[in-house]
Structure formats: C-alpha cells, structure tokens
Amino acid sequence: MTTPAPPAEQVAAVDRAVAELARGESAWAACDLARRRQLLEQVHAATARHAEAWVRAAAAYKRLPDGSPLLGEEWISGPYPVLTATAALAASVRALEEGQSPVDDFSLGKAPGGRVAVRVLPHGVYDRLLLSGFGAEVWMPPGVTAEEVREQAGLALRRPGGTAGVGVVLGAGNITSIPLLDVLYELYAHNRVVALKLNPVTDGLLDVFRAVLAPLIEVGAVRVLTGGADIGARLVHHPTVRHVHMTGSATTHDAIVFGTGEEGAARKKAGTPLLATPVTSELGGVSPTIVVPGAWSDADLRFQAEHVATQRLHNGGYNCVAGQVVVISADWAQKDRFLAHLREALAKAPRRPAYYPGSDDRLMQALESYPSAEVLEERVLIAGIDAQEPGPVLTTEYFAPVLGVLELPGDAREFLGAAVRTANEDFAGTLGVNVIAHPHTVAGLGAAMDNAIAELRYGTVAVNAWTAVGYLTATASWGAFPGHTLEDVQSGIGVVHNAILLDGPERTVVRGPFRPAPRSLLHGEPSLSPKPPWFVTNRTSATTGRLLTDFAAAPRWSALPGIFASALRG
C-alpha cells in the first residue's frame, strides 16, 4: 500500500519550504556562536510571551476545561521545558564562546561499570530549592574518560560553520514541547536546518509554534508545515533532505522507513529500507514500574499508588514513557493493600476526554485480550497477569489508560534481580523504567541496587521518581538505550534534549524522594518537595505550573514564595 499523493498546492508548499531551507543553510552557517546564543535568547523570550496562548491551544485540542487542575500538565510539559532548554543551551553556547567545555560547570563522578556520571540535577541554588530531593545524572558508556567527556562536549557547535544540510522533524502529537525541543536539538547539536512537520493532532498550535520559532524562521533555519501522512512522505523522501528525526511509535517508524503491508514487512526482513535517508527517533514502548517489597506505612502505600497512577494517567495515558505494567512481588506482605490503594487512585483521578485518535479502540483491544480486567472509571486495570503467558500487555504499547500488574516471586533482593531480567528480556521498548523502593530497602540492598540500575537497559532509569523528570531536565539526555537498529528499532535511535551536548551518552538516572514533605523530613529524608505538581491528584497543578513557567522565563528570588505556597496546597 502506498501513501496517496498530496494536492499540488501542498506539494508546492513543501518544495518551497525545503528550497528556502537549502538557501537558509548558508545563513545558519554564517551565524557564529554569539549569534546562535542570541537566537536562543530570542526564542526564550518569545516562548515566555506566548506561553498562555500555547496552553490555551493545547487545552483546546485536549478538551480540558478552564479551571481544571489538569491544565498544569500543559504548562509543565509545554512552554516550561522549552524555556529551560533554551536557557541551558544558551549557557552551553556561551561556554564554547569563552573557550570552555559546556560541562566545565558540572560535577563529574563515577557510576558502576567504570562509567563517568555527569551530575545535571540539581544545578544551582534554584534547583536545590524548587526540586529539593530530586537528582539526575547522565551516565556515559563504559570506558569513556572524564577528559574525553569534557573535550567532546559541544557536538556540532564545536564547528558551527560545518552545517549538515536540511533535516526533517516529524512532530509528536501528545506532549506539546516535543516538536520544538527536537527542532532545537537538530539545529544546535547536529547543525541542520529544519523543516518541522506537525502531527495533525497539534495543528491548532501552528500559530503559536511559528511565533515562538520566529527568530529561527526569520534567519532561514526553520520552516513549520502541516499536513497528513502524504505531506510527511513528500518531506522525508525529498531529494534535498539529508536527515529525518521522528517521535511516535515503532509501528509508525517502520511504516516510514520500510513502507506498509506485505512489501514493507519484506523490506524490513531483508534489511532494505524504502527510505534511504538516515533516521533517528524517539519512540515509545511498554514502560515497567518495579515496586520493590519493603515495610511501608499506609501513607507510603497511598502516596506511591498515586505516583503509579500518575505514571499511567498523566496526559490521559498518551505518553511514550507512561508506566504500563507494575511489577510487584507476589510474596510482599503489603501487596494487597498497595493494590487496593492503586485501584482507588485510578478510580478517583480526574476524568478527562480521550483526545488521542484510536484510544477507545485500544482500550477495547485490551479488554478483549484480558476478559477479567477491571474497568475503573474508563481506566482498565489488568491484575493477575500470568508471568509465564503474560499476553500482549508486555509487548503492545496501548497508548491509552491501560495498566497491568505482573507478580514475580521473592524477597527484595531475589525479586529485584528477577524484575530486572524480566524488564530487559520481556518488555517491548527501552525508553524508560521506574523503580520504587523504601529508603531502608535501598540501604539494605546496597550495591545490589546500584548494579540493578546499571543492568537495566533503558535510556532513563528513575528511582522513586517518574522517568518524565528526566524529560523535564534540559541538561539530561532523552532517548532509548543505545544499540538499536532500523530493523529492531525498539524505542528509537539517538538522543535529544542533552543541552550540555554530551557526545554519545548512555542513559540518564533520576532519583527522587520516597515521601513528600513534610513526611520526608519527619523520616530523615533531606527533601522539601511536597506532592509534585505533575501528579494527576495535585489540586493546584495549574497554578503551580503557571508559576513555574513564569519563573523559568525570568528566574528571581521574589517568585519563590508564591511557588512554594501553591505547591504546598497541592
């Protein structure tokens, strides 16, 4: 099956945009580091000016009503990460301007397996206050030295005049910051001018995106297009295009790279792509959440149940890194109590429309595959998955509010080892994995916990946090675990974000507090963070998200009391 040809006027628009970018490449090559930093600062300012319009447009297509706490998701996953990314990239460019490495201001340590770990969070006093208790490191592959990390950071900006042609970004339709962050990475990490083709779901953001990217559009480095699969096909197969980056599913990736139907399957099997242009990608998968058994209070059980529900239900479940299967110990004495709290959290989370195309069909597919599944306020819970014959929930990304529960035997140590093996061998995708464990359990496991993190073959590993914190950390890398191929793409090839421009990072490791404040302080955890604003149960998420975005636009001490007050009421 082939994609129908687009109308002649749309073909002309695509060809005109690519021709303009081909001419604009020389203008981009002429932009020295100072000019490129200035453009980032202008995009940062434009993002701040248009942030409210951005959130309104996102809320319109996601059908979120005015006053809904869920609007916080749109602030925190829309303009906020673009503001933090442009600021962090500008700092990296400034370091290169001054003859330094972008990582000179970051501490480098050691991680298991002879790895160098770059500590990217917290970075500065504001991080320590606003994200108290959260931390993140980027681990480099084994054998890479600290000196090599410093020398190679900067990527294509080390030679700004050596541009790499016209690239295409096929934008995501779920999280609204993804297309712009991908454009920035293509421009600054790879030195490619960019044609951004929006996912049709996000067409309502066209005017906002063009306004935010206006400085880069005016210099000739970016064009923004709309259209369906026909326009996407015209773009990626355009003879002038030298690279394609996409966000989506592995199925969509294979359709673009190999084609569809029997012919596409045959090409994939033979390793002969229909698309000859190099492709990088950030794709989804089935993200596990490993819950290590321990002695938890009822408040701990309730909070972590809300945490797991958030990992599944944030943005309606339409996230590439949404937790889809909870892996727990069948021998955990508190298993039934935790599952009771999880059912309650799923049922009580705010209602929202199923805005993403095909969501209802995917829910029905899950129910057909698991007739005993529970329906909790239009959310599907598949408990009691057979570890020997788990069915499709471990290998099918439902991209809908479907959550499975897989039980494995053992105490903390035995269970953790089995859970790591299962996550690595039986789950589709390698984008992100979450591990939840009581601090006493972590201490008791000692090196076994560190080794488990090292053994997990995922691009982001989060301990007592959601991997989405890695997405929100501009200086962290984001993408699949390295090593995938076009024929077995899993969660994709390459990384994005990575605002300190590390060369070939292996993974990001995120850590968070097991309990929110003030309980964290009462139990000896050095964290002032209350319930995070991205929790679907946070009552003041919209207010806190707006205040955080305003702060990212103009960091200042005077804004902190209002942020803290709103966050504590959540």
Coordinates of C-alpha atoms in Angstrom, one line a residue:
M1 CA 0.0 0.0 0.0
T2 CA 1.3 3.4 -0.9
T3 CA 0.5 6.8 0.5
P4 CA -1.7 8.9 -1.8
A5 CA 0.0 11.9 -3.4
P6 CA -0.8 15.2 -1.7
P7 CA -2.6 18.0 -3.7
A8 CA -0.4 20.0 -6.0
E9 CA -0.5 23.2 -3.8
Q10 CA 0.7 21.3 -0.8
V11 CA 3.5 19.7 -2.8
A12 CA 4.5 23.2 -3.9
A13 CA 4.5 24.4 -0.3
V14 CA 6.7 21.5 0.7
D15 CA 9.1 22.1 -2.1
R16 CA 9.2 25.8 -1.5
A17 CA 10.0 25.3 2.2
V18 CA 12.8 22.8 1.5
A19 CA 14.3 25.2 -1.1
E20 CA 14.1 28.1 1.3
L21 CA 15.9 26.0 4.0
A22 CA 18.6 24.9 1.5
R23 CA 19.3 28.6 0.9
G24 CA 19.0 29.3 4.6
E25 CA 21.7 26.8 5.4
S26 CA 24.3 29.3 4.4
A27 CA 22.8 31.9 6.6
W28 CA 22.8 29.5 9.5
A29 CA 26.5 28.6 8.8
A30 CA 27.3 32.3 8.9
C31 CA 25.8 32.6 12.4
D32 CA 28.7 32.5 14.8
L33 CA 28.3 31.2 18.4
A34 CA 27.3 34.6 19.7
R35 CA 24.6 35.0 17.1
R36 CA 23.3 31.5 17.8
R37 CA 23.1 32.2 21.5
Q38 CA 21.3 35.5 20.8
L39 CA 18.7 33.5 18.7
L40 CA 18.2 31.1 21.7
E41 CA 17.6 34.1 23.9
Q42 CA 15.1 35.4 21.5
V43 CA 13.2 32.1 21.3
H44 CA 13.3 32.0 25.1
A45 CA 11.6 35.5 25.2
A46 CA 9.1 34.5 22.5
T47 CA 8.2 31.4 24.5
A48 CA 7.5 33.5 27.6
R49 CA 5.3 35.9 25.6
H50 CA 3.2 33.2 24.0
A51 CA 3.1 30.7 26.9
E52 CA -0.5 31.4 27.8
A53 CA -1.7 31.2 24.2
W54 CA 0.3 27.9 23.9
V55 CA -1.5 26.4 26.9
R56 CA -4.9 27.6 25.6
A57 CA -4.3 26.0 22.3
A58 CA -3.2 22.7 23.9
A59 CA -6.1 22.7 26.2
A60 CA -8.5 23.2 23.2
Y61 CA -7.4 20.1 21.3
K62 CA -7.2 18.1 24.5
R63 CA -10.6 19.4 25.6
L64 CA -9.6 20.5 29.1
P65 CA -12.0 23.0 30.6
D66 CA -11.0 26.3 32.1
G67 CA -10.1 26.0 35.7
S68 CA -9.1 22.3 35.5
P69 CA -6.1 21.4 37.6
L70 CA -5.0 19.2 34.7
L71 CA -4.0 22.4 32.8
G72 CA -0.9 22.2 34.9
E73 CA 0.2 19.4 32.7
E74 CA 0.1 21.7 29.7
W75 CA 2.2 24.4 31.5
I76 CA 4.8 21.9 32.8
S77 CA 5.1 19.8 29.6
G78 CA 4.6 22.7 27.1
P79 CA 6.3 26.1 27.4
Y80 CA 8.2 25.2 30.7
P81 CA 10.7 22.7 29.2
V82 CA 11.3 24.9 26.1
L83 CA 12.2 27.8 28.5
T84 CA 14.6 25.7 30.5
A85 CA 16.1 24.1 27.3
T86 CA 16.7 27.4 25.6
A87 CA 18.4 28.8 28.8
A88 CA 20.5 25.7 29.2
L89 CA 21.5 25.6 25.5
A90 CA 22.4 29.3 25.7
A91 CA 24.7 28.6 28.7
S92 CA 26.4 25.8 26.7
V93 CA 26.9 28.1 23.7
R94 CA 28.3 30.8 26.0
A95 CA 30.8 28.3 27.4
L96 CA 32.0 27.4 23.9
E97 CA 32.2 31.1 23.1
E98 CA 34.6 31.5 26.0
G99 CA 36.7 28.6 25.0
Q100 CA 35.4 26.3 27.7
S101 CA 33.5 23.0 27.7
P102 CA 29.8 23.0 28.3
V103 CA 30.4 20.5 31.2
D104 CA 33.0 22.6 33.0
D105 CA 30.3 23.9 35.3
F106 CA 29.0 20.4 36.1
S107 CA 30.5 17.8 38.5
L108 CA 31.7 14.5 37.2
G109 CA 31.7 11.4 39.3
K110 CA 31.7 7.6 38.9
A111 CA 29.0 5.1 38.2
P112 CA 29.1 1.3 38.1
G113 CA 31.0 -0.5 35.4
G114 CA 33.7 2.1 35.0
R115 CA 31.3 4.8 33.8
V116 CA 31.6 8.6 34.2
A117 CA 28.5 10.2 35.6
V118 CA 27.7 13.8 34.9
R119 CA 25.5 15.3 37.6
V120 CA 23.0 17.5 35.9
L121 CA 20.4 17.9 38.7
P122 CA 20.5 19.8 40.9
H123 CA 22.5 22.5 39.1
G124 CA 22.4 25.8 41.1
V125 CA 20.6 27.0 44.1
Y126 CA 17.2 27.3 42.4
D127 CA 17.2 23.6 41.5
R128 CA 18.1 22.7 45.1
L129 CA 15.1 24.7 46.3
L130 CA 12.4 24.0 43.7
L131 CA 13.4 20.3 43.1
S132 CA 14.6 19.6 46.6
G133 CA 15.3 15.9 46.9
F134 CA 15.4 15.2 43.2
G135 CA 18.7 14.5 41.4
A136 CA 19.8 13.3 37.9
E137 CA 23.0 12.0 36.4
V138 CA 23.9 11.3 32.8
W139 CA 25.9 8.1 32.6
M140 CA 28.4 7.8 29.8
P141 CA 29.3 4.4 28.2
P142 CA 31.9 2.3 30.0
G143 CA 35.5 3.3 29.1
V144 CA 34.8 6.9 28.3
T145 CA 37.1 9.1 30.4
A146 CA 36.2 12.4 32.1
E147 CA 38.7 14.1 29.9
E148 CA 37.0 12.8 26.8
V149 CA 33.6 13.9 28.1
R150 CA 34.9 17.5 28.5
E151 CA 36.8 17.5 25.2
Q152 CA 33.9 16.2 23.1
A153 CA 31.0 18.0 24.6
G154 CA 29.6 20.6 22.3
L155 CA 28.9 18.3 19.3
A156 CA 28.4 20.2 16.1
L157 CA 28.8 23.6 17.8
R158 CA 32.5 22.9 18.0
R159 CA 32.5 23.6 14.3
P160 CA 29.5 25.9 13.7
G161 CA 30.4 26.6 10.1
G162 CA 30.2 22.9 9.1
T163 CA 26.4 22.6 8.6
A164 CA 24.8 19.3 7.8
G165 CA 22.1 20.1 5.3
V166 CA 18.3 20.1 5.6
G167 CA 16.7 17.9 8.2
V168 CA 13.0 17.0 8.8
V169 CA 11.4 16.7 12.2
L170 CA 8.1 14.8 12.3
G171 CA 6.5 16.3 15.4
A172 CA 4.7 14.4 18.1
G173 CA 1.0 14.8 18.8
N174 CA 0.9 14.3 22.6
I175 CA 3.4 16.4 24.6
T176 CA 3.5 19.8 23.0
S177 CA 7.1 20.7 23.8
I178 CA 8.5 17.7 21.9
P179 CA 8.5 19.2 18.4
L180 CA 10.2 22.4 19.5
L181 CA 12.8 20.6 21.6
D182 CA 13.6 18.3 18.6
V183 CA 14.0 21.3 16.3
L184 CA 16.4 22.9 18.7
Y185 CA 18.5 19.7 19.0
E186 CA 18.7 19.3 15.3
L187 CA 19.9 22.9 14.9
Y188 CA 22.3 23.1 17.8
A189 CA 23.6 19.5 18.3
H190 CA 23.7 18.5 14.6
N191 CA 23.9 21.8 12.8
R192 CA 21.0 21.0 10.5
V193 CA 18.4 23.5 9.3
V194 CA 14.9 22.1 10.0
A195 CA 11.5 21.5 8.3
L196 CA 9.1 20.8 11.2
K197 CA 6.0 18.9 10.1
L198 CA 3.4 19.0 12.8
N199 CA 1.3 16.0 13.8
P200 CA -2.2 16.8 12.6
V201 CA -3.4 16.4 16.2
T202 CA -1.4 19.6 17.1
D203 CA -2.4 21.7 14.1
G204 CA -4.1 24.2 16.5
L205 CA -0.6 25.1 17.8
L206 CA 0.7 26.2 14.4
D207 CA 0.4 29.9 15.0
V208 CA 2.0 29.6 18.5
F209 CA 4.9 27.5 17.2
R210 CA 5.6 29.8 14.4
A211 CA 5.6 32.8 16.8
V212 CA 7.9 31.0 19.2
L213 CA 10.3 29.9 16.5
A214 CA 10.1 33.3 14.6
P215 CA 13.7 34.2 15.3
L216 CA 14.9 31.0 13.7
I217 CA 12.4 31.2 10.9
E218 CA 13.5 34.7 10.0
V219 CA 17.1 33.7 9.8
G220 CA 16.1 30.9 7.4
A221 CA 16.9 28.0 9.6
V222 CA 13.4 26.7 10.3
R223 CA 10.1 26.2 8.5
V224 CA 6.9 24.8 10.0
L225 CA 4.4 22.8 7.9
T226 CA 1.1 21.0 8.5
G227 CA -0.5 18.1 6.7
G228 CA -1.0 14.4 6.9
A229 CA 1.0 11.3 6.0
D230 CA 1.1 12.4 2.4
I231 CA 3.0 15.6 3.3
G232 CA 5.2 13.7 5.7
A233 CA 6.1 11.2 2.9
R234 CA 6.8 14.0 0.5
L235 CA 9.2 15.6 3.0
V236 CA 11.1 12.6 4.1
H237 CA 11.7 11.4 0.5
H238 CA 12.6 14.8 -0.8
P239 CA 15.9 14.6 -2.6
T240 CA 17.3 17.7 -0.8
V241 CA 16.6 16.3 2.7
R242 CA 19.6 14.7 4.4
H243 CA 18.2 13.5 7.7
V244 CA 14.9 12.6 9.4
H245 CA 14.0 12.7 13.1
M246 CA 10.7 11.4 14.3
T247 CA 8.7 10.9 17.5
G248 CA 6.0 8.3 17.6
S249 CA 5.5 4.5 17.7
A250 CA 7.7 1.7 16.4
T251 CA 4.9 0.9 14.0
T252 CA 4.9 4.4 12.6
H253 CA 8.7 4.3 12.3
D254 CA 8.6 1.0 10.3
A255 CA 5.9 2.4 8.0
I256 CA 8.0 5.4 7.2
V257 CA 11.3 3.5 6.9
F258 CA 10.2 0.3 5.2
G259 CA 6.7 1.0 4.0
T260 CA 3.4 -0.7 4.9
G261 CA 1.8 -4.1 4.2
E262 CA 3.5 -7.2 3.0
E263 CA 6.0 -5.2 0.9
G264 CA 7.1 -3.2 4.0
A265 CA 7.4 -6.4 6.1
A266 CA 9.5 -8.0 3.4
R267 CA 11.8 -4.9 3.2
K268 CA 12.2 -4.9 7.0
K269 CA 13.1 -8.6 7.0
A270 CA 15.6 -8.1 4.2
G271 CA 17.1 -5.0 5.8
T272 CA 16.4 -2.9 2.6
P273 CA 14.7 0.3 3.7
L274 CA 12.4 2.2 1.4
L275 CA 13.7 5.4 2.9
A276 CA 17.4 5.8 2.2
T277 CA 17.8 9.0 4.3
P278 CA 19.3 8.5 7.8
V279 CA 16.7 8.4 10.5
T280 CA 16.9 9.0 14.3
S281 CA 13.9 8.5 16.5
E282 CA 12.3 8.7 20.0
L283 CA 9.7 6.0 20.1
G284 CA 7.5 4.6 22.8
G285 CA 7.3 1.2 24.4
V286 CA 6.0 -0.6 27.4
S287 CA 7.5 1.1 30.5
P288 CA 7.7 -1.0 33.6
T289 CA 7.4 0.3 37.2
I290 CA 9.2 -2.1 39.5
V291 CA 7.9 -1.9 43.1
V292 CA 10.5 -3.4 45.4
P293 CA 8.9 -5.0 48.5
G294 CA 9.5 -3.4 51.9
A295 CA 7.8 -2.3 55.1
W296 CA 5.7 0.8 54.1
S297 CA 3.3 2.9 56.2
D298 CA -0.2 3.3 54.9
A299 CA 0.6 6.8 53.9
D300 CA 3.6 5.5 51.9
L301 CA 1.3 3.0 50.2
R302 CA -1.3 5.6 49.3
F303 CA 1.3 8.2 48.0
Q304 CA 3.1 5.6 45.8
A305 CA -0.2 4.3 44.5
E306 CA -0.9 7.9 43.4
H307 CA 2.6 8.0 41.9
V308 CA 2.0 4.9 39.8
A309 CA -1.5 6.1 38.8
T310 CA 0.2 9.4 37.6
Q311 CA 2.7 7.5 35.6
R312 CA -0.1 5.9 33.7
L313 CA -2.8 8.6 33.6
H314 CA -0.8 11.8 33.1
N315 CA -1.8 13.4 29.8
G316 CA -4.6 10.8 29.6
G317 CA -2.1 8.0 29.2
Y318 CA -0.8 9.3 25.9
N319 CA 2.9 9.5 26.8
C320 CA 5.7 7.5 25.3
V321 CA 7.0 6.9 28.8
A322 CA 3.7 6.2 30.5
G323 CA 4.0 3.4 33.0
Q324 CA 2.1 0.5 31.6
V325 CA 2.9 -2.5 33.8
V326 CA 3.5 -2.5 37.6
V327 CA 5.9 -5.3 38.6
I328 CA 5.4 -6.3 42.2
S329 CA 6.4 -9.2 44.5
A330 CA 3.9 -12.0 44.9
D331 CA 5.4 -12.5 48.3
W332 CA 5.1 -8.9 49.5
A333 CA 3.0 -8.9 52.7
Q334 CA 1.6 -5.5 51.7
K335 CA 0.8 -6.4 48.1
D336 CA -3.0 -6.5 48.5
R337 CA -3.1 -3.2 50.5
F338 CA -1.0 -1.5 47.8
L339 CA -3.2 -2.8 45.0
A340 CA -6.3 -1.5 46.9
H341 CA -4.8 1.9 47.1
L342 CA -3.9 1.7 43.4
R343 CA -7.4 0.8 42.4
E344 CA -8.7 3.8 44.4
A345 CA -6.1 6.1 42.8
L346 CA -7.1 5.0 39.3
A347 CA -10.8 5.4 40.0
K348 CA -10.5 8.8 41.7
A349 CA -8.2 10.5 39.3
P350 CA -9.8 13.4 37.4
R351 CA -11.9 12.5 34.4
R352 CA -10.8 13.7 31.0
P353 CA -11.7 13.2 27.4
A354 CA -9.9 10.6 25.3
Y355 CA -8.4 13.1 22.9
Y356 CA -5.8 11.0 21.1
P357 CA -7.0 9.1 18.0
G358 CA -7.7 5.4 18.5
S359 CA -7.7 5.5 22.3
D360 CA -11.1 3.8 22.7
D361 CA -10.2 1.1 20.2
R362 CA -7.0 0.3 22.1
L363 CA -9.0 0.1 25.4
M364 CA -11.3 -2.4 23.7
Q365 CA -8.3 -4.4 22.4
A366 CA -7.0 -4.7 26.0
L367 CA -10.4 -5.8 27.3
E368 CA -10.7 -8.4 24.5
S369 CA -7.2 -9.8 25.4
Y370 CA -7.9 -9.8 29.1
P371 CA -11.6 -10.5 29.8
S372 CA -11.1 -10.5 33.5
A373 CA -9.7 -6.9 33.5
E374 CA -11.3 -4.3 35.7
V375 CA -12.8 -1.1 34.3
L376 CA -12.3 1.7 36.8
E377 CA -14.0 4.9 35.5
E378 CA -12.9 4.3 31.9
R379 CA -9.5 3.1 33.0
V380 CA -8.5 -0.6 32.6
L381 CA -6.6 -2.5 35.3
I382 CA -5.3 -5.9 34.3
A383 CA -4.3 -7.6 37.6
G384 CA -3.1 -11.1 38.0
I385 CA -1.0 -11.3 34.7
D386 CA 0.4 -14.8 34.2
A387 CA 4.2 -14.4 34.3
Q388 CA 4.5 -17.5 32.0
E389 CA 1.9 -16.3 29.5
P390 CA 1.6 -12.6 30.0
G391 CA -0.2 -11.8 26.8
P392 CA 0.2 -8.6 24.8
V393 CA 0.4 -6.1 27.7
L394 CA 4.2 -6.5 27.9
T395 CA 4.7 -6.1 24.2
T396 CA 1.9 -3.8 23.0
E397 CA 2.1 -0.1 23.8
Y398 CA -1.6 0.7 24.3
F399 CA -1.2 4.5 24.4
A400 CA -4.4 4.6 26.5
P401 CA -5.3 4.4 30.2
V402 CA -4.4 0.7 30.5
L403 CA -2.4 -0.5 33.4
G404 CA -1.2 -4.1 34.1
V405 CA 0.1 -5.8 37.2
L406 CA 2.7 -8.5 36.9
E407 CA 3.7 -10.5 40.0
L408 CA 7.1 -12.2 40.4
P409 CA 8.2 -14.2 43.5
G410 CA 10.8 -13.3 46.1
D411 CA 12.0 -11.0 48.8
A412 CA 13.5 -7.7 47.9
R413 CA 16.9 -9.0 46.6
E414 CA 15.5 -12.0 44.8
F415 CA 12.6 -10.1 43.4
L416 CA 14.7 -7.2 42.1
G417 CA 17.0 -9.5 40.2
A418 CA 14.0 -11.2 38.6
A419 CA 12.3 -7.9 37.8
V420 CA 15.4 -6.5 36.1
R421 CA 15.7 -9.6 33.9
T422 CA 12.1 -9.5 33.0
A423 CA 12.2 -5.8 32.2
N424 CA 15.2 -6.3 30.0
E425 CA 14.0 -9.5 28.2
D426 CA 10.3 -9.5 28.1
F427 CA 9.1 -5.9 27.7
A428 CA 8.9 -4.0 24.4
G429 CA 11.0 -0.8 24.3
T430 CA 13.8 0.7 26.2
L431 CA 12.8 4.3 26.7
G432 CA 12.2 4.4 30.5
V433 CA 11.9 2.2 33.6
N434 CA 10.8 3.2 37.1
V435 CA 11.9 1.6 40.4
I436 CA 10.1 2.4 43.7
A437 CA 11.8 1.3 46.9
H438 CA 11.7 2.3 50.5
P439 CA 14.9 4.0 51.6
H440 CA 15.6 1.3 54.2
T441 CA 15.2 -1.3 51.5
V442 CA 17.6 0.6 49.2
A443 CA 20.1 0.8 52.1
G444 CA 19.8 -2.9 52.8
L445 CA 20.3 -3.8 49.1
G446 CA 23.5 -1.7 49.0
A447 CA 25.5 -2.4 45.8
A448 CA 22.7 -4.7 44.5
M449 CA 20.6 -1.6 43.9
D450 CA 23.3 0.2 42.0
N451 CA 24.1 -2.9 40.0
A452 CA 20.4 -3.3 39.1
I453 CA 20.3 0.3 37.8
A454 CA 23.4 -0.5 35.7
E455 CA 21.9 -3.7 34.4
L456 CA 18.6 -2.1 33.3
R457 CA 18.9 -1.5 29.6
Y458 CA 16.8 1.7 29.4
G459 CA 17.5 5.2 28.3
T460 CA 16.2 6.7 31.6
V461 CA 16.0 4.9 34.9
A462 CA 14.1 6.6 37.7
V463 CA 14.4 5.6 41.3
N464 CA 11.5 6.9 43.5
A465 CA 10.6 9.3 40.7
W466 CA 9.0 9.1 37.3
T467 CA 11.2 9.0 34.3
A468 CA 9.4 12.1 33.0
V469 CA 11.5 14.1 35.4
G470 CA 14.4 13.2 33.1
Y471 CA 12.4 14.5 30.2
L472 CA 11.9 17.8 32.1
T473 CA 15.6 18.1 32.9
A474 CA 17.0 20.0 29.9
T475 CA 20.6 19.0 30.6
A476 CA 19.7 15.3 30.8
S477 CA 19.8 13.0 27.7
W478 CA 16.5 11.6 26.5
G479 CA 16.0 8.6 24.2
A480 CA 16.2 4.9 24.0
F481 CA 19.0 2.8 25.4
P482 CA 21.8 2.8 22.7
G483 CA 22.3 0.0 20.2
H484 CA 19.0 -0.4 18.3
T485 CA 18.9 -0.7 14.5
L486 CA 16.3 0.2 11.9
E487 CA 15.2 -3.4 11.7
D488 CA 14.9 -3.7 15.5
V489 CA 14.2 -0.1 16.5
Q490 CA 12.5 -0.7 19.9
S491 CA 12.3 2.8 21.4
G492 CA 14.4 4.5 18.9
I493 CA 17.9 5.6 17.8
G494 CA 19.8 8.5 19.2
V495 CA 19.1 11.1 21.9
V496 CA 17.5 14.5 22.2
H497 CA 17.4 17.3 24.8
N498 CA 21.0 16.9 26.2
A499 CA 21.5 20.6 26.5
I500 CA 25.2 20.3 27.6
L501 CA 25.7 18.5 24.3
L502 CA 27.4 15.4 25.6
D503 CA 28.8 13.1 22.9
G504 CA 27.1 9.6 23.0
P505 CA 25.5 9.5 26.4
E506 CA 24.3 6.0 27.5
R507 CA 21.5 6.8 29.9
T508 CA 20.0 9.2 32.5
V509 CA 19.5 8.1 36.1
V510 CA 16.9 10.1 38.1
R511 CA 16.4 9.9 41.8
G512 CA 13.6 11.3 43.9
P513 CA 12.3 11.4 47.5
F514 CA 10.3 8.3 48.6
R515 CA 7.9 10.6 50.6
P516 CA 6.6 14.1 50.1
A517 CA 7.3 16.9 52.6
P518 CA 6.7 17.2 55.4
R519 CA 6.7 13.4 55.9
S520 CA 10.1 13.2 54.2
L521 CA 11.7 15.4 56.9
L522 CA 10.0 13.5 59.7
H523 CA 11.6 10.3 58.4
G524 CA 15.1 11.7 57.8
E525 CA 14.9 12.3 54.1
P526 CA 16.6 15.6 53.1
S527 CA 13.7 16.8 50.8
L528 CA 11.4 19.8 51.0
S529 CA 9.4 18.7 47.9
P530 CA 5.6 18.3 48.6
K531 CA 3.4 16.3 46.3
P532 CA 4.9 17.0 42.8
P533 CA 2.8 19.3 40.5
W534 CA 2.7 16.7 37.8
F535 CA 0.7 14.2 40.0
V536 CA -2.7 13.8 38.5
T537 CA -4.1 14.2 42.0
N538 CA -2.4 17.5 42.6
R539 CA -5.2 20.1 43.3
T540 CA -3.1 23.2 42.5
S541 CA -1.2 21.8 39.5
A542 CA -2.5 24.5 37.1
T543 CA -1.4 27.4 39.4
T544 CA 1.9 25.8 40.3
G545 CA 2.6 25.0 36.6
R546 CA 1.9 28.6 35.6
L547 CA 4.1 30.0 38.3
L548 CA 7.0 27.6 37.5
T549 CA 6.7 28.6 33.8
D550 CA 6.8 32.3 34.8
F551 CA 9.8 31.6 36.9
A552 CA 11.6 29.7 34.1
A553 CA 11.0 32.8 31.9
A554 CA 12.7 35.1 34.5
P555 CA 14.3 33.3 37.5
R556 CA 14.2 35.5 40.6
W557 CA 14.1 35.1 44.3
S558 CA 10.9 37.2 44.6
A559 CA 8.9 34.5 42.7
L560 CA 9.8 31.6 45.1
P561 CA 7.3 32.3 47.9
G562 CA 4.3 32.1 45.6
I563 CA 5.6 28.9 44.0
F564 CA 6.1 27.3 47.4
A565 CA 2.7 28.4 48.7
S566 CA 0.9 26.9 45.7
A567 CA 2.9 23.7 45.7
L568 CA 2.2 23.1 49.4
R569 CA -1.5 23.4 48.8
G570 CA -1.4 20.7 46.1

